[in-house]
Amino acid sequence: MDIKKELLDIVGEYVDIPVDSIDTSEGLQFAGLDSFALLSMVTSIESKFGISIPNEKLSTLKTLDDFIVFISESVQS
C-alpha cells in the first residue's frame, strides 16, 4: 500500500491545486483548506485506511507528512 499516493488522492478531492504540486511537509492550510474541508478530508482518510484519528491526535497533525506517519503506524498496529 502506497500511503502517500492514496493520501494525496484523497487530498486532491479537497484542494484546488494539482496533487503533484503538493509539498507534504507544508502546513494543511495550503490551497484554501478550511476547517470544514479538513474535517471532511479526515473522515475520508479514516474511511479509506480503516482507522480512527482521535480529536486530541488530530490537533498534532500539522502536515501531510504527519498524517503519513500516523496512518503508517495505525495500519501496522
PDB file of C-alpha atoms in Angstrom:
ATOM      1  CA  MET A   1       0.000   0.000   0.000  1.00  0.00           C
ATOM      2  CA  ASP A   2       1.390   3.382  -1.011  1.00  0.00           C
ATOM      3  CA  ILE A   3       0.032   5.519   1.803  1.00  0.00           C
ATOM      4  CA  LYS A   4       1.434   8.766   0.420  1.00  0.00           C
ATOM      5  CA  LYS A   5      -0.163   8.284  -3.008  1.00  0.00           C
ATOM      6  CA  GLU A   6      -3.506   7.247  -1.555  1.00  0.00           C
ATOM      7  CA  LEU A   7      -3.459  10.157   0.879  1.00  0.00           C
ATOM      8  CA  LEU A   8      -2.671  12.612  -1.911  1.00  0.00           C
ATOM      9  CA  ASP A   9      -5.540  11.165  -3.964  1.00  0.00           C
ATOM     10  CA  ILE A  10      -7.878  11.972  -1.067  1.00  0.00           C
ATOM     11  CA  VAL A  11      -6.385  15.434  -0.530  1.00  0.00           C
ATOM     12  CA  GLY A  12      -6.809  16.135  -4.247  1.00  0.00           C
ATOM     13  CA  GLU A  13     -10.568  15.944  -3.781  1.00  0.00           C
ATOM     14  CA  TYR A  14     -10.469  18.841  -1.308  1.00  0.00           C
ATOM     15  CA  VAL A  15      -7.952  21.315  -2.756  1.00  0.00           C
ATOM     16  CA  ASP A  16      -7.873  23.423  -5.886  1.00  0.00           C
ATOM     17  CA  ILE A  17      -4.255  22.757  -6.826  1.00  0.00           C
ATOM     18  CA  PRO A  18      -2.681  19.860  -8.729  1.00  0.00           C
ATOM     19  CA  VAL A  19      -1.789  16.989  -6.398  1.00  0.00           C
ATOM     20  CA  ASP A  20       1.694  16.706  -7.903  1.00  0.00           C
ATOM     21  CA  SER A  21       2.472  20.239  -6.730  1.00  0.00           C
ATOM     22  CA  ILE A  22       1.646  19.499  -3.073  1.00  0.00           C
ATOM     23  CA  ASP A  23       4.568  19.548  -0.669  1.00  0.00           C
ATOM     24  CA  THR A  24       3.719  17.018   2.046  1.00  0.00           C
ATOM     25  CA  SER A  25       5.907  18.891   4.551  1.00  0.00           C
ATOM     26  CA  GLU A  26       3.756  22.003   4.129  1.00  0.00           C
ATOM     27  CA  GLY A  27       1.065  23.009   6.612  1.00  0.00           C
ATOM     28  CA  LEU A  28      -2.503  21.912   5.932  1.00  0.00           C
ATOM     29  CA  GLN A  29      -3.798  25.408   5.178  1.00  0.00           C
ATOM     30  CA  PHE A  30      -2.437  25.229   1.622  1.00  0.00           C
ATOM     31  CA  ALA A  31      -4.859  25.831  -1.250  1.00  0.00           C
ATOM     32  CA  GLY A  32      -7.582  27.192   0.998  1.00  0.00           C
ATOM     33  CA  LEU A  33      -8.167  24.033   3.013  1.00  0.00           C
ATOM     34  CA  ASP A  34     -10.523  25.400   5.670  1.00  0.00           C
ATOM     35  CA  SER A  35     -11.631  23.656   8.858  1.00  0.00           C
ATOM     36  CA  PHE A  36     -14.775  22.143   7.288  1.00  0.00           C
ATOM     37  CA  ALA A  37     -12.797  20.750   4.340  1.00  0.00           C
ATOM     38  CA  LEU A  38     -10.177  19.445   6.762  1.00  0.00           C
ATOM     39  CA  LEU A  39     -12.788  17.566   8.804  1.00  0.00           C
ATOM     40  CA  SER A  40     -14.343  16.130   5.644  1.00  0.00           C
ATOM     41  CA  MET A  41     -10.893  15.091   4.440  1.00  0.00           C
ATOM     42  CA  VAL A  42     -10.127  13.437   7.793  1.00  0.00           C
ATOM     43  CA  THR A  43     -13.375  11.469   7.566  1.00  0.00           C
ATOM     44  CA  SER A  44     -12.371  10.275   4.088  1.00  0.00           C
ATOM     45  CA  ILE A  45      -8.899   9.322   5.363  1.00  0.00           C
ATOM     46  CA  GLU A  46     -10.357   7.361   8.269  1.00  0.00           C
ATOM     47  CA  SER A  47     -12.714   5.527   5.940  1.00  0.00           C
ATOM     48  CA  LYS A  48     -10.056   4.773   3.311  1.00  0.00           C
ATOM     49  CA  PHE A  49      -7.489   3.403   5.755  1.00  0.00           C
ATOM     50  CA  GLY A  50      -9.915   1.864   8.277  1.00  0.00           C
ATOM     51  CA  ILE A  51      -8.539   3.929  11.148  1.00  0.00           C
ATOM     52  CA  SER A  52      -9.804   6.425  13.685  1.00  0.00           C
ATOM     53  CA  ILE A  53      -7.979   9.667  14.370  1.00  0.00           C
ATOM     54  CA  PRO A  54      -8.815  10.924  17.876  1.00  0.00           C
ATOM     55  CA  ASN A  55      -9.503  14.676  18.145  1.00  0.00           C
ATOM     56  CA  GLU A  56      -6.577  15.166  20.523  1.00  0.00           C
ATOM     57  CA  LYS A  57      -4.259  13.500  17.990  1.00  0.00           C
ATOM     58  CA  LEU A  58      -5.717  15.459  15.086  1.00  0.00           C
ATOM     59  CA  SER A  59      -4.565  18.710  16.669  1.00  0.00           C
ATOM     60  CA  THR A  60      -0.954  17.456  16.495  1.00  0.00           C
ATOM     61  CA  LEU A  61      -1.091  16.524  12.802  1.00  0.00           C
ATOM     62  CA  LYS A  62       0.159  19.713  11.166  1.00  0.00           C
ATOM     63  CA  THR A  63       1.413  18.426   7.788  1.00  0.00           C
ATOM     64  CA  LEU A  64       0.611  15.642   5.358  1.00  0.00           C
ATOM     65  CA  ASP A  65       3.895  14.022   6.403  1.00  0.00           C
ATOM     66  CA  ASP A  66       2.460  13.875   9.943  1.00  0.00           C
ATOM     67  CA  PHE A  67      -0.639  12.152   8.556  1.00  0.00           C
ATOM     68  CA  ILE A  68       1.508   9.665   6.609  1.00  0.00           C
ATOM     69  CA  VAL A  69       3.432   8.694   9.755  1.00  0.00           C
ATOM     70  CA  PHE A  70       0.241   8.379  11.805  1.00  0.00           C
ATOM     71  CA  ILE A  71      -1.508   6.287   9.142  1.00  0.00           C
ATOM     72  CA  SER A  72       1.551   4.046   8.725  1.00  0.00           C
ATOM     73  CA  GLU A  73       1.717   3.399  12.456  1.00  0.00           C
ATOM     74  CA  SER A  74      -2.051   2.866  12.710  1.00  0.00           C
ATOM     75  CA  VAL A  75      -2.418   0.363   9.863  1.00  0.00           C
ATOM     76  CA  GLN A  76       0.575  -1.651  11.077  1.00  0.00           C
ATOM     77  CA  SER A  77      -0.732  -1.879  14.673  1.00  0.00           C
TER      78      SER A  77
END
